[in-house]
Amino acid sequence: MKEVTLGTGGTLEGATDLIAINPESPLGKALVGWLSNPAPSVMVSVKNPVVWEVLAFKLPGGDWVENRPELWEAVRWFGLRPISTGPQDFIPWSRRLEALGALKEDLKAECLERLGFGELSKLMEVIEWVQDRGQKDLSVSKELLENVVAPCAPRIAYRYCLLRLDRGDYWLAPMVPRILRKQLRKPFKAYSFVQQWKDRVPTEVRPALLTAGIGTINHLWNENHTSDERFLEEALSWGKEALAIKEDPYTYCALQAVYRALNQDEEADVCLKRAEELGKPCKDTGRTIRRVERSLSEEAHAPVDIEDPL
């Protein structure tokens, strides 16, 4: 039987008198819950509530750890990792996160549980850079933005990209609609961004931005955010413009979904074939492509997106 142990001594040094507790008992369940949300004490409700003061805890094979407020905050940020690997490693990080103040709401704590210290350090640098509006120079890789910052702090990633775009780092432009659509769930705002920036970025960046725009329109259409076929026609226009600059398999893959939606299967098959010839076969995402029904779409219009401030 799995056991939970509780120190019953009056001090950390004296916490040697142990009792074995069935994890299915009321106290055992309360203690298991305490691990995810530690506090000074744990309350057990049976007939009459009983409050147990938790002075320290000890995991199998580990040392006694004093139960103190710094641990509680670290667990709220990083899940059970501080308890399982040692609060001394995470308490400084939780203090640094607390110092960020209002930007705390921009973070997804569940993401922080999976980050190594190197990734966490880079994430903190980006957050502090955005907080100071880029007063110092900071260069962030595409991989870091896509794999760490955008999933864990999408609003921070969005702000970072906008600040960099204003400084002429146009290579970040294709990331913005993906962040808006996937992480921030603002597909119409993503569409508007592509419209506003497609003629402002250099030619070498434009195909990737237009391809991101086609993906956004596919999302708007297939998720029933709009029934206006003009979106699909615009996606075709963006695709032709992108391919005129540079043939890219990702553009072909995005375009084939547009052609399917318009019931132009031959053109869609040509796109699939061309993407494969270019060395990047289109992945089967399993998504259902919504097809145009002429009788239902003649008078349809796109809904208006209400943009929350970011």
PDB file of C-alpha atoms in Angstrom:
ATOM      1  CA  MET A   1       0.000   0.000   0.000  1.00  0.00           C
ATOM      2  CA  LYS A   2       1.264   3.471  -0.871  1.00  0.00           C
ATOM      3  CA  GLU A   3       1.784   5.487   2.300  1.00  0.00           C
ATOM      4  CA  VAL A   4       1.880   9.155   3.224  1.00  0.00           C
ATOM      5  CA  THR A   5       4.064  10.057   6.202  1.00  0.00           C
ATOM      6  CA  LEU A   6       3.485  13.020   8.472  1.00  0.00           C
ATOM      7  CA  GLY A   7       6.022  14.536  10.849  1.00  0.00           C
ATOM      8  CA  THR A   8       4.428  15.044  14.264  1.00  0.00           C
ATOM      9  CA  GLY A   9       7.324  16.592  16.151  1.00  0.00           C
ATOM     10  CA  GLY A  10       7.146  20.162  17.409  1.00  0.00           C
ATOM     11  CA  THR A  11      10.184  21.390  15.442  1.00  0.00           C
ATOM     12  CA  LEU A  12      11.913  20.474  12.220  1.00  0.00           C
ATOM     13  CA  GLU A  13      14.724  18.817  14.162  1.00  0.00           C
ATOM     14  CA  GLY A  14      12.224  16.916  16.230  1.00  0.00           C
ATOM     15  CA  ALA A  15      10.068  15.710  13.350  1.00  0.00           C
ATOM     16  CA  THR A  16      11.084  12.099  13.707  1.00  0.00           C
ATOM     17  CA  ASP A  17       7.964  10.566  15.201  1.00  0.00           C
ATOM     18  CA  LEU A  18       6.231   9.278  12.067  1.00  0.00           C
ATOM     19  CA  ILE A  19       2.882   7.662  11.488  1.00  0.00           C
ATOM     20  CA  ALA A  20       1.846   5.821   8.333  1.00  0.00           C
ATOM     21  CA  ILE A  21      -1.372   7.138   6.817  1.00  0.00           C
ATOM     22  CA  ASN A  22      -3.573   5.432   4.274  1.00  0.00           C
ATOM     23  CA  PRO A  23      -3.740   7.820   1.277  1.00  0.00           C
ATOM     24  CA  GLU A  24      -7.424   6.904   0.869  1.00  0.00           C
ATOM     25  CA  SER A  25      -8.251   8.048   4.403  1.00  0.00           C
ATOM     26  CA  PRO A  26      -9.624  11.582   4.957  1.00  0.00           C
ATOM     27  CA  LEU A  27      -6.247  12.783   6.287  1.00  0.00           C
ATOM     28  CA  GLY A  28      -4.353  10.979   3.524  1.00  0.00           C
ATOM     29  CA  LYS A  29      -6.498  12.582   0.825  1.00  0.00           C
ATOM     30  CA  ALA A  30      -6.064  15.971   2.459  1.00  0.00           C
ATOM     31  CA  LEU A  31      -2.284  15.549   2.509  1.00  0.00           C
ATOM     32  CA  VAL A  32      -2.157  14.434  -1.118  1.00  0.00           C
ATOM     33  CA  GLY A  33      -4.108  17.571  -2.016  1.00  0.00           C
ATOM     34  CA  TRP A  34      -1.733  19.633   0.131  1.00  0.00           C
ATOM     35  CA  LEU A  35       1.152  18.621  -2.137  1.00  0.00           C
ATOM     36  CA  SER A  36      -0.418  20.564  -5.019  1.00  0.00           C
ATOM     37  CA  ASN A  37      -1.370  23.550  -2.887  1.00  0.00           C
ATOM     38  CA  PRO A  38       0.851  23.690   0.215  1.00  0.00           C
ATOM     39  CA  ALA A  39      -0.107  25.924   3.111  1.00  0.00           C
ATOM     40  CA  PRO A  40       0.699  26.251   6.846  1.00  0.00           C
ATOM     41  CA  SER A  41      -1.818  23.559   7.709  1.00  0.00           C
ATOM     42  CA  VAL A  42      -4.202  21.012   6.291  1.00  0.00           C
ATOM     43  CA  MET A  43      -7.832  20.650   7.316  1.00  0.00           C
ATOM     44  CA  VAL A  44      -9.566  17.307   7.490  1.00  0.00           C
ATOM     45  CA  SER A  45     -13.341  17.326   7.440  1.00  0.00           C
ATOM     46  CA  VAL A  46     -15.085  14.268   8.821  1.00  0.00           C
ATOM     47  CA  LYS A  47     -17.739  14.887  11.472  1.00  0.00           C
ATOM     48  CA  ASN A  48     -15.844  17.769  12.996  1.00  0.00           C
ATOM     49  CA  PRO A  49     -13.099  19.622  11.062  1.00  0.00           C
ATOM     50  CA  VAL A  50      -9.599  18.990  12.380  1.00  0.00           C
ATOM     51  CA  VAL A  51      -6.652  21.209  11.442  1.00  0.00           C
ATOM     52  CA  TRP A  52      -3.185  19.673  11.291  1.00  0.00           C
ATOM     53  CA  GLU A  53      -0.209  22.019  11.266  1.00  0.00           C
ATOM     54  CA  VAL A  54       2.364  20.903   8.689  1.00  0.00           C
ATOM     55  CA  LEU A  55       5.802  21.734  10.061  1.00  0.00           C
ATOM     56  CA  ALA A  56       7.837  19.875   7.445  1.00  0.00           C
ATOM     57  CA  PHE A  57       7.570  17.192   4.812  1.00  0.00           C
ATOM     58  CA  LYS A  58       9.799  14.396   3.604  1.00  0.00           C
ATOM     59  CA  LEU A  59       9.489  12.518   0.341  1.00  0.00           C
ATOM     60  CA  PRO A  60      10.839   8.949   0.029  1.00  0.00           C
ATOM     61  CA  GLY A  61      14.605   9.047  -0.229  1.00  0.00           C
ATOM     62  CA  GLY A  62      14.727  12.784   0.414  1.00  0.00           C
ATOM     63  CA  ASP A  63      15.559  15.055   3.318  1.00  0.00           C
ATOM     64  CA  TRP A  64      13.226  16.918   5.605  1.00  0.00           C
ATOM     65  CA  VAL A  65      12.106  20.230   4.121  1.00  0.00           C
ATOM     66  CA  GLU A  66      10.717  22.972   6.306  1.00  0.00           C
ATOM     67  CA  ASN A  67       7.237  24.117   5.353  1.00  0.00           C
ATOM     68  CA  ARG A  68       7.495  27.863   4.719  1.00  0.00           C
ATOM     69  CA  PRO A  69       5.755  30.485   2.517  1.00  0.00           C
ATOM     70  CA  GLU A  70       8.544  30.621  -0.067  1.00  0.00           C
ATOM     71  CA  LEU A  71       7.820  26.985  -0.893  1.00  0.00           C
ATOM     72  CA  TRP A  72       4.097  27.627  -1.367  1.00  0.00           C
ATOM     73  CA  GLU A  73       4.692  30.335  -3.965  1.00  0.00           C
ATOM     74  CA  ALA A  74       7.255  28.206  -5.814  1.00  0.00           C
ATOM     75  CA  VAL A  75       4.768  25.325  -6.044  1.00  0.00           C
ATOM     76  CA  ARG A  76       2.050  27.637  -7.373  1.00  0.00           C
ATOM     77  CA  TRP A  77       4.390  28.698 -10.168  1.00  0.00           C
ATOM     78  CA  PHE A  78       6.133  25.424 -10.941  1.00  0.00           C
ATOM     79  CA  GLY A  79       3.749  22.701  -9.842  1.00  0.00           C
ATOM     80  CA  LEU A  80       5.176  19.806  -7.828  1.00  0.00           C
ATOM     81  CA  ARG A  81       8.712  20.192  -9.125  1.00  0.00           C
ATOM     82  CA  PRO A  82       9.925  22.252  -6.120  1.00  0.00           C
ATOM     83  CA  ILE A  83       8.640  19.557  -3.775  1.00  0.00           C
ATOM     84  CA  SER A  84      10.143  16.705  -5.769  1.00  0.00           C
ATOM     85  CA  THR A  85      13.519  18.249  -6.662  1.00  0.00           C
ATOM     86  CA  GLY A  86      14.097  20.795  -3.911  1.00  0.00           C
ATOM     87  CA  PRO A  87      12.575  24.217  -3.206  1.00  0.00           C
ATOM     88  CA  GLN A  88      16.015  25.836  -2.968  1.00  0.00           C
ATOM     89  CA  ASP A  89      16.290  25.626  -6.768  1.00  0.00           C
ATOM     90  CA  PHE A  90      12.926  27.242  -7.448  1.00  0.00           C
ATOM     91  CA  ILE A  91      12.406  29.821  -4.710  1.00  0.00           C
ATOM     92  CA  PRO A  92      14.722  32.372  -6.425  1.00  0.00           C
ATOM     93  CA  TRP A  93      12.766  31.927  -9.670  1.00  0.00           C
ATOM     94  CA  SER A  94       9.408  32.446  -7.961  1.00  0.00           C
ATOM     95  CA  ARG A  95      10.725  35.631  -6.332  1.00  0.00           C
ATOM     96  CA  ARG A  96      11.877  36.864  -9.728  1.00  0.00           C
ATOM     97  CA  LEU A  97       8.456  36.114 -11.202  1.00  0.00           C
ATOM     98  CA  GLU A  98       6.725  37.932  -8.375  1.00  0.00           C
ATOM     99  CA  ALA A  99       8.905  40.976  -9.043  1.00  0.00           C
ATOM    100  CA  LEU A 100       7.413  41.220 -12.536  1.00  0.00           C
ATOM    101  CA  GLY A 101       4.183  42.481 -11.008  1.00  0.00           C
ATOM    102  CA  ALA A 102       1.369  43.013 -13.492  1.00  0.00           C
ATOM    103  CA  LEU A 103       3.016  40.855 -16.162  1.00  0.00           C
ATOM    104  CA  LYS A 104       2.309  37.853 -13.955  1.00  0.00           C
ATOM    105  CA  GLU A 105      -1.113  37.528 -15.590  1.00  0.00           C
ATOM    106  CA  ASP A 106       0.590  36.999 -18.956  1.00  0.00           C
ATOM    107  CA  LEU A 107       2.177  33.714 -17.872  1.00  0.00           C
ATOM    108  CA  LYS A 108       0.738  30.226 -18.017  1.00  0.00           C
ATOM    109  CA  ALA A 109       2.019  28.542 -14.880  1.00  0.00           C
ATOM    110  CA  GLU A 110       1.398  25.031 -16.236  1.00  0.00           C
ATOM    111  CA  CYS A 111       4.003  25.690 -18.937  1.00  0.00           C
ATOM    112  CA  LEU A 112       6.655  26.623 -16.403  1.00  0.00           C
ATOM    113  CA  GLU A 113       6.576  23.122 -14.938  1.00  0.00           C
ATOM    114  CA  ARG A 114       8.136  21.725 -18.118  1.00  0.00           C
ATOM    115  CA  LEU A 115      10.950  24.241 -18.585  1.00  0.00           C
ATOM    116  CA  GLY A 116      14.583  23.610 -17.762  1.00  0.00           C
ATOM    117  CA  PHE A 117      16.547  26.307 -15.957  1.00  0.00           C
ATOM    118  CA  GLY A 118      18.186  27.442 -19.208  1.00  0.00           C
ATOM    119  CA  GLU A 119      14.825  27.943 -20.930  1.00  0.00           C
ATOM    120  CA  LEU A 120      13.391  29.582 -17.817  1.00  0.00           C
ATOM    121  CA  SER A 121      16.287  32.033 -17.721  1.00  0.00           C
ATOM    122  CA  LYS A 122      15.722  32.986 -21.372  1.00  0.00           C
ATOM    123  CA  LEU A 123      11.984  33.390 -20.772  1.00  0.00           C
ATOM    124  CA  MET A 124      12.670  35.746 -17.873  1.00  0.00           C
ATOM    125  CA  GLU A 125      14.999  37.794 -20.068  1.00  0.00           C
ATOM    126  CA  VAL A 126      12.282  38.202 -22.691  1.00  0.00           C
ATOM    127  CA  ILE A 127       9.675  39.182 -20.082  1.00  0.00           C
ATOM    128  CA  GLU A 128      11.979  41.750 -18.502  1.00  0.00           C
ATOM    129  CA  TRP A 129      12.950  43.087 -21.946  1.00  0.00           C
ATOM    130  CA  VAL A 130       9.282  43.620 -22.836  1.00  0.00           C
ATOM    131  CA  GLN A 131       8.569  45.125 -19.423  1.00  0.00           C
ATOM    132  CA  ASP A 132      11.337  47.688 -20.001  1.00  0.00           C
ATOM    133  CA  ARG A 133      10.202  48.119 -23.635  1.00  0.00           C
ATOM    134  CA  GLY A 134      13.521  46.899 -24.945  1.00  0.00           C
ATOM    135  CA  GLN A 135      15.835  49.425 -23.309  1.00  0.00           C
ATOM    136  CA  LYS A 136      18.696  46.937 -23.670  1.00  0.00           C
ATOM    137  CA  ASP A 137      19.569  44.802 -26.671  1.00  0.00           C
ATOM    138  CA  LEU A 138      18.193  41.257 -26.638  1.00  0.00           C
ATOM    139  CA  SER A 139      18.129  38.809 -29.516  1.00  0.00           C
ATOM    140  CA  VAL A 140      15.785  35.814 -29.275  1.00  0.00           C
ATOM    141  CA  SER A 141      15.862  32.849 -31.640  1.00  0.00           C
ATOM    142  CA  LYS A 142      12.885  31.673 -33.649  1.00  0.00           C
ATOM    143  CA  GLU A 143      12.946  28.321 -31.813  1.00  0.00           C
ATOM    144  CA  LEU A 144      12.850  29.997 -28.397  1.00  0.00           C
ATOM    145  CA  LEU A 145       9.931  32.188 -29.397  1.00  0.00           C
ATOM    146  CA  GLU A 146       7.939  29.315 -30.902  1.00  0.00           C
ATOM    147  CA  ASN A 147       8.718  26.609 -28.341  1.00  0.00           C
ATOM    148  CA  VAL A 148       9.029  28.509 -25.060  1.00  0.00           C
ATOM    149  CA  VAL A 149       7.805  32.105 -25.059  1.00  0.00           C
ATOM    150  CA  ALA A 150       4.673  31.776 -27.220  1.00  0.00           C
ATOM    151  CA  PRO A 151       3.246  28.685 -25.402  1.00  0.00           C
ATOM    152  CA  CYS A 152       4.047  29.938 -21.890  1.00  0.00           C
ATOM    153  CA  ALA A 153       3.598  33.693 -22.317  1.00  0.00           C
ATOM    154  CA  PRO A 154       1.762  34.400 -25.580  1.00  0.00           C
ATOM    155  CA  ARG A 155       0.969  38.020 -24.758  1.00  0.00           C
ATOM    156  CA  ILE A 156       4.649  38.583 -23.991  1.00  0.00           C
ATOM    157  CA  ALA A 157       5.614  36.953 -27.302  1.00  0.00           C
ATOM    158  CA  TYR A 158       3.119  39.146 -29.147  1.00  0.00           C
ATOM    159  CA  ARG A 159       4.471  42.311 -27.526  1.00  0.00           C
ATOM    160  CA  TYR A 160       8.045  41.240 -28.163  1.00  0.00           C
ATOM    161  CA  CYS A 161       7.354  40.742 -31.876  1.00  0.00           C
ATOM    162  CA  LEU A 162       5.607  44.110 -32.218  1.00  0.00           C
ATOM    163  CA  LEU A 163       8.461  45.936 -30.500  1.00  0.00           C
ATOM    164  CA  ARG A 164      10.973  44.191 -32.759  1.00  0.00           C
ATOM    165  CA  LEU A 165       8.920  44.901 -35.887  1.00  0.00           C
ATOM    166  CA  ASP A 166       8.952  48.591 -35.046  1.00  0.00           C
ATOM    167  CA  ARG A 167      12.747  48.328 -35.008  1.00  0.00           C
ATOM    168  CA  GLY A 168      12.870  46.691 -38.413  1.00  0.00           C
ATOM    169  CA  ASP A 169      13.157  43.014 -37.456  1.00  0.00           C
ATOM    170  CA  TYR A 170      10.681  41.993 -40.142  1.00  0.00           C
ATOM    171  CA  TRP A 171      11.562  38.288 -39.995  1.00  0.00           C
ATOM    172  CA  LEU A 172       9.270  38.106 -36.951  1.00  0.00           C
ATOM    173  CA  ALA A 173       6.175  39.188 -38.907  1.00  0.00           C
ATOM    174  CA  PRO A 174       5.015  35.651 -39.889  1.00  0.00           C
ATOM    175  CA  MET A 175       5.055  34.633 -36.225  1.00  0.00           C
ATOM    176  CA  VAL A 176       2.525  37.240 -35.158  1.00  0.00           C
ATOM    177  CA  PRO A 177      -0.581  35.802 -36.898  1.00  0.00           C
ATOM    178  CA  ARG A 178       0.278  32.329 -35.593  1.00  0.00           C
ATOM    179  CA  ILE A 179       0.570  33.628 -32.019  1.00  0.00           C
ATOM    180  CA  LEU A 180      -2.675  35.575 -32.356  1.00  0.00           C
ATOM    181  CA  ARG A 181      -4.535  32.625 -33.855  1.00  0.00           C
ATOM    182  CA  LYS A 182      -3.169  29.666 -31.904  1.00  0.00           C
ATOM    183  CA  GLN A 183      -2.223  31.000 -28.477  1.00  0.00           C
ATOM    184  CA  LEU A 184      -4.328  34.132 -28.067  1.00  0.00           C
ATOM    185  CA  ARG A 185      -7.320  32.783 -30.029  1.00  0.00           C
ATOM    186  CA  LYS A 186      -7.857  35.985 -31.972  1.00  0.00           C
ATOM    187  CA  PRO A 187      -8.072  34.804 -35.588  1.00  0.00           C
ATOM    188  CA  PHE A 188      -9.659  37.984 -36.948  1.00  0.00           C
ATOM    189  CA  LYS A 189      -6.936  40.066 -35.353  1.00  0.00           C
ATOM    190  CA  ALA A 190      -4.407  37.726 -37.000  1.00  0.00           C
ATOM    191  CA  TYR A 191      -6.118  38.244 -40.365  1.00  0.00           C
ATOM    192  CA  SER A 192      -6.049  42.028 -39.903  1.00  0.00           C
ATOM    193  CA  PHE A 193      -2.358  41.912 -39.039  1.00  0.00           C
ATOM    194  CA  VAL A 194      -1.534  40.166 -42.318  1.00  0.00           C
ATOM    195  CA  GLN A 195      -3.604  42.704 -44.251  1.00  0.00           C
ATOM    196  CA  GLN A 196      -1.814  45.598 -42.577  1.00  0.00           C
ATOM    197  CA  TRP A 197       1.732  44.262 -42.810  1.00  0.00           C
ATOM    198  CA  LYS A 198       1.930  42.288 -46.059  1.00  0.00           C
ATOM    199  CA  ASP A 199       2.944  45.338 -48.086  1.00  0.00           C
ATOM    200  CA  ARG A 200       5.208  46.754 -45.371  1.00  0.00           C
ATOM    201  CA  VAL A 201       7.614  43.848 -44.974  1.00  0.00           C
ATOM    202  CA  PRO A 202      10.522  43.187 -47.372  1.00  0.00           C
ATOM    203  CA  THR A 203       9.942  40.924 -50.364  1.00  0.00           C
ATOM    204  CA  GLU A 204      11.926  38.051 -48.847  1.00  0.00           C
ATOM    205  CA  VAL A 205       9.610  37.955 -45.797  1.00  0.00           C
ATOM    206  CA  ARG A 206       6.308  38.459 -47.634  1.00  0.00           C
ATOM    207  CA  PRO A 207       5.739  34.820 -48.791  1.00  0.00           C
ATOM    208  CA  ALA A 208       5.959  33.482 -45.226  1.00  0.00           C
ATOM    209  CA  LEU A 209       3.619  36.195 -43.922  1.00  0.00           C
ATOM    210  CA  LEU A 210       1.111  35.577 -46.715  1.00  0.00           C
ATOM    211  CA  THR A 211       1.268  31.827 -46.041  1.00  0.00           C
ATOM    212  CA  ALA A 212       0.502  32.494 -42.372  1.00  0.00           C
ATOM    213  CA  GLY A 213      -2.422  34.590 -43.581  1.00  0.00           C
ATOM    214  CA  ILE A 214      -3.733  31.717 -45.721  1.00  0.00           C
ATOM    215  CA  GLY A 215      -3.543  29.450 -42.668  1.00  0.00           C
ATOM    216  CA  THR A 216      -5.511  32.047 -40.711  1.00  0.00           C
ATOM    217  CA  ILE A 217      -8.224  32.206 -43.376  1.00  0.00           C
ATOM    218  CA  ASN A 218      -8.411  28.399 -43.431  1.00  0.00           C
ATOM    219  CA  HIS A 219      -8.967  28.536 -39.668  1.00  0.00           C
ATOM    220  CA  LEU A 220     -11.652  31.219 -39.964  1.00  0.00           C
ATOM    221  CA  TRP A 221     -13.468  29.197 -42.604  1.00  0.00           C
ATOM    222  CA  ASN A 222     -13.157  25.675 -41.198  1.00  0.00           C
ATOM    223  CA  GLU A 223     -13.995  26.747 -37.643  1.00  0.00           C
ATOM    224  CA  ASN A 224     -17.169  28.479 -38.875  1.00  0.00           C
ATOM    225  CA  HIS A 225     -16.052  31.967 -37.873  1.00  0.00           C
ATOM    226  CA  THR A 226     -17.225  33.166 -41.294  1.00  0.00           C
ATOM    227  CA  SER A 227     -19.216  31.990 -44.309  1.00  0.00           C
ATOM    228  CA  ASP A 228     -18.016  34.773 -46.587  1.00  0.00           C
ATOM    229  CA  GLU A 229     -16.315  33.198 -49.611  1.00  0.00           C
ATOM    230  CA  ARG A 230     -14.434  36.413 -50.247  1.00  0.00           C
ATOM    231  CA  PHE A 231     -12.036  35.277 -47.541  1.00  0.00           C
ATOM    232  CA  LEU A 232     -11.237  32.169 -49.559  1.00  0.00           C
ATOM    233  CA  GLU A 233     -10.776  34.198 -52.739  1.00  0.00           C
ATOM    234  CA  GLU A 234      -8.400  36.481 -50.880  1.00  0.00           C
ATOM    235  CA  ALA A 235      -6.465  33.436 -49.661  1.00  0.00           C
ATOM    236  CA  LEU A 236      -6.030  32.316 -53.284  1.00  0.00           C
ATOM    237  CA  SER A 237      -4.794  35.785 -54.198  1.00  0.00           C
ATOM    238  CA  TRP A 238      -2.296  35.735 -51.329  1.00  0.00           C
ATOM    239  CA  GLY A 239      -1.121  32.282 -52.369  1.00  0.00           C
ATOM    240  CA  LYS A 240      -0.507  33.313 -55.963  1.00  0.00           C
ATOM    241  CA  GLU A 241       1.362  36.405 -54.794  1.00  0.00           C
ATOM    242  CA  ALA A 242       3.533  34.359 -52.443  1.00  0.00           C
ATOM    243  CA  LEU A 243       4.332  31.715 -55.067  1.00  0.00           C
ATOM    244  CA  ALA A 244       5.209  34.388 -57.612  1.00  0.00           C
ATOM    245  CA  ILE A 245       7.963  35.499 -55.248  1.00  0.00           C
ATOM    246  CA  LYS A 246       9.102  32.059 -54.091  1.00  0.00           C
ATOM    247  CA  GLU A 247       7.826  28.514 -54.476  1.00  0.00           C
ATOM    248  CA  ASP A 248       7.394  27.079 -51.017  1.00  0.00           C
ATOM    249  CA  PRO A 249       5.825  23.744 -50.011  1.00  0.00           C
ATOM    250  CA  TYR A 250       4.140  25.306 -46.973  1.00  0.00           C
ATOM    251  CA  THR A 251       2.327  27.755 -49.231  1.00  0.00           C
ATOM    252  CA  TYR A 252       1.152  24.884 -51.438  1.00  0.00           C
ATOM    253  CA  CYS A 253      -0.055  22.954 -48.385  1.00  0.00           C
ATOM    254  CA  ALA A 254      -2.038  25.925 -47.119  1.00  0.00           C
ATOM    255  CA  LEU A 255      -3.465  26.584 -50.582  1.00  0.00           C
ATOM    256  CA  GLN A 256      -4.664  23.021 -51.119  1.00  0.00           C
ATOM    257  CA  ALA A 257      -7.074  23.420 -48.188  1.00  0.00           C
ATOM    258  CA  VAL A 258      -8.468  26.584 -49.781  1.00  0.00           C
ATOM    259  CA  TYR A 259      -9.008  24.811 -53.109  1.00  0.00           C
ATOM    260  CA  ARG A 260     -10.750  21.916 -51.318  1.00  0.00           C
ATOM    261  CA  ALA A 261     -13.066  24.356 -49.572  1.00  0.00           C
ATOM    262  CA  LEU A 262     -13.916  25.847 -52.966  1.00  0.00           C
ATOM    263  CA  ASN A 263     -14.560  22.351 -54.391  1.00  0.00           C
ATOM    264  CA  GLN A 264     -11.604  22.691 -56.752  1.00  0.00           C
ATOM    265  CA  ASP A 265     -10.096  19.281 -56.032  1.00  0.00           C
ATOM    266  CA  GLU A 266      -7.900  19.102 -59.131  1.00  0.00           C
ATOM    267  CA  GLU A 267      -6.099  22.292 -58.163  1.00  0.00           C
ATOM    268  CA  ALA A 268      -5.779  20.975 -54.588  1.00  0.00           C
ATOM    269  CA  ASP A 269      -4.168  17.772 -55.870  1.00  0.00           C
ATOM    270  CA  VAL A 270      -1.703  19.813 -57.936  1.00  0.00           C
ATOM    271  CA  CYS A 271      -0.703  21.694 -54.770  1.00  0.00           C
ATOM    272  CA  LEU A 272      -0.163  18.434 -52.869  1.00  0.00           C
ATOM    273  CA  LYS A 273       1.962  17.049 -55.682  1.00  0.00           C
ATOM    274  CA  ARG A 274       4.051  20.204 -55.947  1.00  0.00           C
ATOM    275  CA  ALA A 275       4.691  20.308 -52.196  1.00  0.00           C
ATOM    276  CA  GLU A 276       5.918  16.714 -52.343  1.00  0.00           C
ATOM    277  CA  GLU A 277       8.177  17.524 -55.295  1.00  0.00           C
ATOM    278  CA  LEU A 278       9.682  20.357 -53.266  1.00  0.00           C
ATOM    279  CA  GLY A 279      10.598  17.881 -50.527  1.00  0.00           C
ATOM    280  CA  LYS A 280       7.986  18.721 -47.881  1.00  0.00           C
ATOM    281  CA  PRO A 281       4.868  16.558 -48.284  1.00  0.00           C
ATOM    282  CA  CYS A 282       1.795  18.062 -46.651  1.00  0.00           C
ATOM    283  CA  LYS A 283       0.943  16.562 -43.278  1.00  0.00           C
ATOM    284  CA  ASP A 284      -2.488  15.092 -42.742  1.00  0.00           C
ATOM    285  CA  THR A 285      -3.720  17.149 -39.803  1.00  0.00           C
ATOM    286  CA  GLY A 286      -6.973  15.223 -39.556  1.00  0.00           C
ATOM    287  CA  ARG A 287      -8.961  18.450 -39.725  1.00  0.00           C
ATOM    288  CA  THR A 288     -12.204  18.419 -41.662  1.00  0.00           C
ATOM    289  CA  ILE A 289     -12.302  20.909 -44.517  1.00  0.00           C
ATOM    290  CA  ARG A 290     -15.605  22.700 -44.755  1.00  0.00           C
ATOM    291  CA  ARG A 291     -16.796  22.903 -48.353  1.00  0.00           C
ATOM    292  CA  VAL A 292     -18.639  25.780 -49.955  1.00  0.00           C
ATOM    293  CA  GLU A 293     -22.383  25.388 -50.400  1.00  0.00           C
ATOM    294  CA  ARG A 294     -23.443  27.925 -52.983  1.00  0.00           C
ATOM    295  CA  SER A 295     -27.040  28.110 -51.873  1.00  0.00           C
ATOM    296  CA  LEU A 296     -26.033  29.114 -48.354  1.00  0.00           C
ATOM    297  CA  SER A 297     -23.175  31.497 -49.034  1.00  0.00           C
ATOM    298  CA  GLU A 298     -24.384  34.101 -51.480  1.00  0.00           C
ATOM    299  CA  GLU A 299     -25.415  36.634 -48.855  1.00  0.00           C
ATOM    300  CA  ALA A 300     -23.040  35.644 -46.057  1.00  0.00           C
ATOM    301  CA  HIS A 301     -20.764  38.121 -44.381  1.00  0.00           C
ATOM    302  CA  ALA A 302     -17.934  37.847 -41.892  1.00  0.00           C
ATOM    303  CA  PRO A 303     -18.718  38.654 -38.248  1.00  0.00           C
ATOM    304  CA  VAL A 304     -17.017  41.600 -36.620  1.00  0.00           C
ATOM    305  CA  ASP A 305     -14.153  40.761 -34.284  1.00  0.00           C
ATOM    306  CA  ILE A 306     -14.236  42.575 -30.965  1.00  0.00           C
ATOM    307  CA  GLU A 307     -10.591  43.224 -30.206  1.00  0.00           C
ATOM    308  CA  ASP A 308      -9.574  43.107 -26.573  1.00  0.00           C
ATOM    309  CA  PRO A 309      -6.532  45.235 -25.757  1.00  0.00           C
ATOM    310  CA  LEU A 310      -3.332  43.200 -25.460  1.00  0.00           C
TER     311      LEU A 310
END
